[in-house]
JSON list of C-alpha atoms in Angstrom, two decimals:
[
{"chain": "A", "resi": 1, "resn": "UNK", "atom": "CA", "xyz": [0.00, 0.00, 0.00]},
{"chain": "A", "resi": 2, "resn": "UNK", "atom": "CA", "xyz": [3.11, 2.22, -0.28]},
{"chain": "A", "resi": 3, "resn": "UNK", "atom": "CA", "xyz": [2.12, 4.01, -3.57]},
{"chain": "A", "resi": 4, "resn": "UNK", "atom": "CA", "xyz": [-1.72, 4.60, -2.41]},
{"chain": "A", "resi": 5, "resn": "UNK", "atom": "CA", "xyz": [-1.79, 8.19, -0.92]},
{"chain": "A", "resi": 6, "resn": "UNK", "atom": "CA", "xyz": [-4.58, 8.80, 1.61]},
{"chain": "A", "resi": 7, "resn": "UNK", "atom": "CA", "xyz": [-5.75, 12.86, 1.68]},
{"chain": "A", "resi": 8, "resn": "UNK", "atom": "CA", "xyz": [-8.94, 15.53, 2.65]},
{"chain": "A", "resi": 9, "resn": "UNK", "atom": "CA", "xyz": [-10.56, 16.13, -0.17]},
{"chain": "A", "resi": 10, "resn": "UNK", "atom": "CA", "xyz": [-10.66, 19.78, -1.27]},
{"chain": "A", "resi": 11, "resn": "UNK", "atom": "CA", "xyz": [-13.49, 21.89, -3.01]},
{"chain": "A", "resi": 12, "resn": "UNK", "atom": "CA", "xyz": [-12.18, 21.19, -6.11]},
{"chain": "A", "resi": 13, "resn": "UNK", "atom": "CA", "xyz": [-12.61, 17.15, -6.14]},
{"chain": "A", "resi": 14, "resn": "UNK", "atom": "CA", "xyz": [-16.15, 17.42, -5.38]},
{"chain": "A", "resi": 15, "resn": "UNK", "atom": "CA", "xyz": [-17.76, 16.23, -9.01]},
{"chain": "A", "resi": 16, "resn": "UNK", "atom": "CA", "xyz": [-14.96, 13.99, -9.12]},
{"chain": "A", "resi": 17, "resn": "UNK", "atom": "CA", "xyz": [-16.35, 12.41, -5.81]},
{"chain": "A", "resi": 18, "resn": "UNK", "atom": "CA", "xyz": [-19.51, 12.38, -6.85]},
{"chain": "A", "resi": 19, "resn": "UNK", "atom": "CA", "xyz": [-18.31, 10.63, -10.21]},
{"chain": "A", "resi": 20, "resn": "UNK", "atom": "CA", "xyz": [-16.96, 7.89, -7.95]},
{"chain": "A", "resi": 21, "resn": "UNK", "atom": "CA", "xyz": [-19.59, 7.24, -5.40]},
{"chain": "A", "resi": 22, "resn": "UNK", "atom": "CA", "xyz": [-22.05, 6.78, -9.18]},
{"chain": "A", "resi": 23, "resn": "UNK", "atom": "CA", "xyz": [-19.90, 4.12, -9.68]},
{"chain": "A", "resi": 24, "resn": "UNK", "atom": "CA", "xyz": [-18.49, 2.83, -6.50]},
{"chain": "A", "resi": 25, "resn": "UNK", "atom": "CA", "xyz": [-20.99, 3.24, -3.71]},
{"chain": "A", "resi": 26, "resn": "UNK", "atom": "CA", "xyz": [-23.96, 1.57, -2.83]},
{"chain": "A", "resi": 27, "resn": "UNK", "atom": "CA", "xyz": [-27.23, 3.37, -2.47]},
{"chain": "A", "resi": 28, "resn": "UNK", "atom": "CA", "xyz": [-27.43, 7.11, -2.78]},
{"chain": "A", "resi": 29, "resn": "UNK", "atom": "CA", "xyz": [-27.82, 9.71, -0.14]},
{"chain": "A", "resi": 30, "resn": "UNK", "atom": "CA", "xyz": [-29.80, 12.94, 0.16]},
{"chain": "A", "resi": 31, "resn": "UNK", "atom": "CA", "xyz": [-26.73, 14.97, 0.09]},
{"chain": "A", "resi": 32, "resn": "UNK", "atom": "CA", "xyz": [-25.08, 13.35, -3.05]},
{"chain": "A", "resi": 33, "resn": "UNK", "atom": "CA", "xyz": [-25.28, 16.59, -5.23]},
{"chain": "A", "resi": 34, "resn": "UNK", "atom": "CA", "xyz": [-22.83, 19.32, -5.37]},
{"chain": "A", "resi": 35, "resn": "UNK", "atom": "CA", "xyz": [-24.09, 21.40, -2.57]},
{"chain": "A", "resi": 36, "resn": "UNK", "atom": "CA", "xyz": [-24.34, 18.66, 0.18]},
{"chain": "A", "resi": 37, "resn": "UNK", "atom": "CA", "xyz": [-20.11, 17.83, -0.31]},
{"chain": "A", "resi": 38, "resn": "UNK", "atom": "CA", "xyz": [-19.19, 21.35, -0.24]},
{"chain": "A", "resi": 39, "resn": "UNK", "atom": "CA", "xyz": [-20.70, 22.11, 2.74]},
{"chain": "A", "resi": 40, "resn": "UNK", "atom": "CA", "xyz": [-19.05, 18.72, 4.09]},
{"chain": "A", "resi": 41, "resn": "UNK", "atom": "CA", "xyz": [-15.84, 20.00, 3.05]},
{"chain": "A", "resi": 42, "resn": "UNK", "atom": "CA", "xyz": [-16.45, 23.50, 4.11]},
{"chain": "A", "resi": 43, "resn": "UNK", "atom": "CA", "xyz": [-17.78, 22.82, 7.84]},
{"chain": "A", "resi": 44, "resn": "UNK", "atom": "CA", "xyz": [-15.01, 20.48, 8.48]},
{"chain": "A", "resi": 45, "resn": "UNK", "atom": "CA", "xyz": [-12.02, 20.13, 5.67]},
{"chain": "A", "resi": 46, "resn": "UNK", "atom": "CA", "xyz": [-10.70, 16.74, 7.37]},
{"chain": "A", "resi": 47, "resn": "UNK", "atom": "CA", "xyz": [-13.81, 14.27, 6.88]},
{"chain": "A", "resi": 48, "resn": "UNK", "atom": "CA", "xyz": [-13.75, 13.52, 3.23]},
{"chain": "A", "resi": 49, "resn": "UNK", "atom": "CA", "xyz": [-10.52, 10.89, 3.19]},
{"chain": "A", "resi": 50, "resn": "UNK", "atom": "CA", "xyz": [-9.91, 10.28, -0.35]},
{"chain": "A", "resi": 51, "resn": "UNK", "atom": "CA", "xyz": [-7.33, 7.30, -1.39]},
{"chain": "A", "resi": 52, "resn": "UNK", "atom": "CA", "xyz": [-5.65, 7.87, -4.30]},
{"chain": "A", "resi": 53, "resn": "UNK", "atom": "CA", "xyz": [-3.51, 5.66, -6.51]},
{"chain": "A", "resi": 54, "resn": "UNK", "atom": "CA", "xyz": [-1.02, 7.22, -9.25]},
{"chain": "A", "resi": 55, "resn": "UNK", "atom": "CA", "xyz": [-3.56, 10.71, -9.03]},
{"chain": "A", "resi": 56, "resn": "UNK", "atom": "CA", "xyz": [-6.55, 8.40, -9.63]},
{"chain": "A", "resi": 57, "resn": "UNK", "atom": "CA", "xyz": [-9.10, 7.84, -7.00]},
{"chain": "A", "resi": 58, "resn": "UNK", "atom": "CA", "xyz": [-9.52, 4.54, -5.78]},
{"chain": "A", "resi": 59, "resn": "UNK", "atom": "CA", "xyz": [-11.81, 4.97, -2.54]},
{"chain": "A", "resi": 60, "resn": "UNK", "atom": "CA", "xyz": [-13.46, 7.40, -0.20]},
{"chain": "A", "resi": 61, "resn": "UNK", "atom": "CA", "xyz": [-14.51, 7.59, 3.29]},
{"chain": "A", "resi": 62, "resn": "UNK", "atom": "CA", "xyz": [-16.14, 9.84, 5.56]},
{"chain": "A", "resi": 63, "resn": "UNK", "atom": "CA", "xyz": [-15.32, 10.18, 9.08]},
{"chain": "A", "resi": 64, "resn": "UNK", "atom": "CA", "xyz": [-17.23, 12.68, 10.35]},
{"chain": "A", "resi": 65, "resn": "UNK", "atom": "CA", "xyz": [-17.09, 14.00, 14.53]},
{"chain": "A", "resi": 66, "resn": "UNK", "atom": "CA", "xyz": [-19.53, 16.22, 15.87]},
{"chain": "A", "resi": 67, "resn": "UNK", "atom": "CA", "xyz": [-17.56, 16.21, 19.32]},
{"chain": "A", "resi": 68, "resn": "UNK", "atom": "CA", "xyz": [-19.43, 13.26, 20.26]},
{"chain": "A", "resi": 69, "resn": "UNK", "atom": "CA", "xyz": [-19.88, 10.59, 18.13]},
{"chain": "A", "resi": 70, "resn": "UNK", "atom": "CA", "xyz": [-17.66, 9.56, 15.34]},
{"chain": "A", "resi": 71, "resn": "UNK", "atom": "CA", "xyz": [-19.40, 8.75, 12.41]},
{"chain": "A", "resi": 72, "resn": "UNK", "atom": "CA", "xyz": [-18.43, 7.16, 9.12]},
{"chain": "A", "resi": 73, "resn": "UNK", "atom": "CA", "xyz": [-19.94, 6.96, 6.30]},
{"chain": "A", "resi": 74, "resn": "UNK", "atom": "CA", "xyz": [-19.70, 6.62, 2.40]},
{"chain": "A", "resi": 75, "resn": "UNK", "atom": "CA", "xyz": [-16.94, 3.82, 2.73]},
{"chain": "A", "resi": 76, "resn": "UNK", "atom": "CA", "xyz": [-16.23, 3.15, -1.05]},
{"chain": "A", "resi": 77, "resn": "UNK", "atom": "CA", "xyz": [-13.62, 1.27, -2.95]},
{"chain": "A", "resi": 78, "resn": "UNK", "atom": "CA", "xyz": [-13.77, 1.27, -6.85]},
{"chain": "A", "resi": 79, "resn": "UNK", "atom": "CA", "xyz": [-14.77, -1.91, -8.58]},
{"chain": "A", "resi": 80, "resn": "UNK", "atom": "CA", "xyz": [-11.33, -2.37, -9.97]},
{"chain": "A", "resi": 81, "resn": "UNK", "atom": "CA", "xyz": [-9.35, -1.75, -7.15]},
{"chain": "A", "resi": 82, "resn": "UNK", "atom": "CA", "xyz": [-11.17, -3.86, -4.22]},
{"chain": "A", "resi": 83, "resn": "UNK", "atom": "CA", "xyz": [-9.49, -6.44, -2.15]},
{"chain": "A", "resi": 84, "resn": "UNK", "atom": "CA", "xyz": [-6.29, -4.59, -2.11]},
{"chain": "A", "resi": 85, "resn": "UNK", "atom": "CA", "xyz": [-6.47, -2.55, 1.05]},
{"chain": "A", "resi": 86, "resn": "UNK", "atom": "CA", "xyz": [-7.99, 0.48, 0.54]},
{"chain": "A", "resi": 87, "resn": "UNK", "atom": "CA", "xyz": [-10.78, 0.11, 2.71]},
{"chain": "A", "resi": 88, "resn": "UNK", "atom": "CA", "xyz": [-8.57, -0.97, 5.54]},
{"chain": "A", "resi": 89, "resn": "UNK", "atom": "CA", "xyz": [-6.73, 1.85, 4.66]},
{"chain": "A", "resi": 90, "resn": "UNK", "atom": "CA", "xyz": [-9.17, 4.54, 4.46]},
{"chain": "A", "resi": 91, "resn": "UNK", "atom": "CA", "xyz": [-10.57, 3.07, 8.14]},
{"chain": "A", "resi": 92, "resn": "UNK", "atom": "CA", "xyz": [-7.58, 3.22, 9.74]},
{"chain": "A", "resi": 93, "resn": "UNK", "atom": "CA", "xyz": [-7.06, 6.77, 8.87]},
{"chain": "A", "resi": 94, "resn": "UNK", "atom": "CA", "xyz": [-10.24, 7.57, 9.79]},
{"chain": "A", "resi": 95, "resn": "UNK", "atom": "CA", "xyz": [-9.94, 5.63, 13.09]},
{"chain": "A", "resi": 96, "resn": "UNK", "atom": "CA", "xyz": [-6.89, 7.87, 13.66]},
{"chain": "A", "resi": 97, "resn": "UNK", "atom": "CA", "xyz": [-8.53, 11.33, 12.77]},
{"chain": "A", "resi": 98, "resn": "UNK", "atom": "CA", "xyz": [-11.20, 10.27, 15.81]},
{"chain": "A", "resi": 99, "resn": "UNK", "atom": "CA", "xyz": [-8.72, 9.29, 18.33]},
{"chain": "A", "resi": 100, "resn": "UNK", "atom": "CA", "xyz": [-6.71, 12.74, 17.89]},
{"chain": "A", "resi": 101, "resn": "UNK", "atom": "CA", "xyz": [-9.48, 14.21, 18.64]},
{"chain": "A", "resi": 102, "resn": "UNK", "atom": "CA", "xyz": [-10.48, 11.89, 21.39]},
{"chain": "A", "resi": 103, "resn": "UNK", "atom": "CA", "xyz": [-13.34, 9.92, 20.37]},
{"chain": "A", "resi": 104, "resn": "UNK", "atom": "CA", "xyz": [-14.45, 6.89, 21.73]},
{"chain": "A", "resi": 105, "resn": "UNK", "atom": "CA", "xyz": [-16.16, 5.21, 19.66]},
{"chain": "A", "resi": 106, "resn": "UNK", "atom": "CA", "xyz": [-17.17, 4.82, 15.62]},
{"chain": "A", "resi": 107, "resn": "UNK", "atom": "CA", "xyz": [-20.63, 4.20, 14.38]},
{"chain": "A", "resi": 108, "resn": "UNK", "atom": "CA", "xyz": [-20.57, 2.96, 10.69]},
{"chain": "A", "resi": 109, "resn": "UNK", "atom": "CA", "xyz": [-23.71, 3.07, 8.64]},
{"chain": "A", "resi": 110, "resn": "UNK", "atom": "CA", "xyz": [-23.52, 0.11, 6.60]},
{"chain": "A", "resi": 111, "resn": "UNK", "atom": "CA", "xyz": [-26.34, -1.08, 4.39]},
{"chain": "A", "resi": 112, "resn": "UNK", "atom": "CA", "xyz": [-28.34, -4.01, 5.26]},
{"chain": "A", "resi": 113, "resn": "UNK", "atom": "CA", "xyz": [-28.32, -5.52, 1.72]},
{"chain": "A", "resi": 114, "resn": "UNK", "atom": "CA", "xyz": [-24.92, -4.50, 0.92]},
{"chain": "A", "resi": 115, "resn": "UNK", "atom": "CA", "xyz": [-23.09, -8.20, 2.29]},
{"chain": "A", "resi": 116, "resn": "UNK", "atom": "CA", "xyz": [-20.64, -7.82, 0.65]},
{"chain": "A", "resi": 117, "resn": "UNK", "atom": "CA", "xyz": [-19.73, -4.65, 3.38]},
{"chain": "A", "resi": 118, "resn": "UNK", "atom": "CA", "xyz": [-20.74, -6.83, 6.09]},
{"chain": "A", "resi": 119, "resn": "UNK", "atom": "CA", "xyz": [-17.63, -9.16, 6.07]},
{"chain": "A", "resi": 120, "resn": "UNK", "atom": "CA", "xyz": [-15.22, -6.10, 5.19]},
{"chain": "A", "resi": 121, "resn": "UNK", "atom": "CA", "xyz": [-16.92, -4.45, 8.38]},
{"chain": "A", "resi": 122, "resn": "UNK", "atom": "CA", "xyz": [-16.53, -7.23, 10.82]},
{"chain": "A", "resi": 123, "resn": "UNK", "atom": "CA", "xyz": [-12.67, -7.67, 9.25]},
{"chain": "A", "resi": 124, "resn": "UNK", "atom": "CA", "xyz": [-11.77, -4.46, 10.39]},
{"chain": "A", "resi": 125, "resn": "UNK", "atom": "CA", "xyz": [-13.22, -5.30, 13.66]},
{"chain": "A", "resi": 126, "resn": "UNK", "atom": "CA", "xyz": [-16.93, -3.68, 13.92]},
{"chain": "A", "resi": 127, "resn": "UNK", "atom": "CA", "xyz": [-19.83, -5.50, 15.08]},
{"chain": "A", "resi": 128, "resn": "UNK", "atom": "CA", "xyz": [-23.52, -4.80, 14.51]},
{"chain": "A", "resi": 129, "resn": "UNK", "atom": "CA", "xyz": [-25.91, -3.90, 16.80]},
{"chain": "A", "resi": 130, "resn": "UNK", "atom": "CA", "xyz": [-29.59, -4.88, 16.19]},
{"chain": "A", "resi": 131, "resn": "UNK", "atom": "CA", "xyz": [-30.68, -3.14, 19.14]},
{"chain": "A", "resi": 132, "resn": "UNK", "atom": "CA", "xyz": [-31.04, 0.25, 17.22]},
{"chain": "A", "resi": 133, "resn": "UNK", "atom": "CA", "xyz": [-32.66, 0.92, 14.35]},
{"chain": "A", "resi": 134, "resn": "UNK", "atom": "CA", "xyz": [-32.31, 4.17, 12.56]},
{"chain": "A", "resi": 135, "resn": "UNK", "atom": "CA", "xyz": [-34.89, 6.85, 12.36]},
{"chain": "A", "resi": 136, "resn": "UNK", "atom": "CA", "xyz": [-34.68, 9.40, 9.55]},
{"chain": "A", "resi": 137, "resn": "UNK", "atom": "CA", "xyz": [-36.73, 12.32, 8.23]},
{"chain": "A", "resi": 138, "resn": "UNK", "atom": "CA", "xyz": [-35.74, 14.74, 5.09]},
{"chain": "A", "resi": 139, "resn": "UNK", "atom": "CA", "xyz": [-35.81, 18.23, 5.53]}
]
């Protein structure tokens, strides 16, 4: 994993980004447009990890603290470059934004019918919890 380079993502990789999670990521989100990244990147520069190998990006991850929870999200490796270590990668980096600034714990959202995501999830060491279910509502 020498050559992959792991970095914030800046303003100016955001359709790039969005490119990539078209064709890497499962599902979509409400806040998969233009507007929704920038403001990621503009309230807080360091969530959006991108991995990058030879200036081409190969995954994403978003490891987002509010102070207290740390929350990832948007864990994405392209087709072509899975099972090579980018994920592990990408969630170790984000492991070690949250523990500078002393969080405790991570909380992945992870698809239910994404299985796939389930075995690299518990790999990396995360369990689910079927006690909570998640409650949403669009603004």
């Amino acid at each position: 994993m020498s050559d992959l380079l792991i970095r914030c993502a800046t303003l100016s990789d955001i359709e790039t980004v969005l490119q990539f999670w078209r064709q890497a990521a499962e599902g979509t989100s409400i806040s998969d447009d233009h507007d929704g990244v920038a403001r990621l990147i503009m309230r807080d520069p360091e969530a959006l990890l991108l991995a990058e190998r030879d200036h081409v990006l190969t995954g994403t991850v978003i490891a987002g603290f509010d102070g207290w929870r740390c929350s990832v999200y948007r864990l994405a490796v392209h087709p072509d470059h899975r099972r090579q270590g980018i994920a592990t990668a990408l969630l170790q980096a984000a492991e070690q934004r949250f523990a500078a600034l002393g969080g405790r714990r991570v909380d992945a959202m992870v698809l239910e019918a994404n299985e796939r995501a389930h075995h690299t999830w518990a790999a990396a060491g995360y369990h689910r919890e079927d006690h909570w279910r998640r409650w949403v509502k669009p603004l």
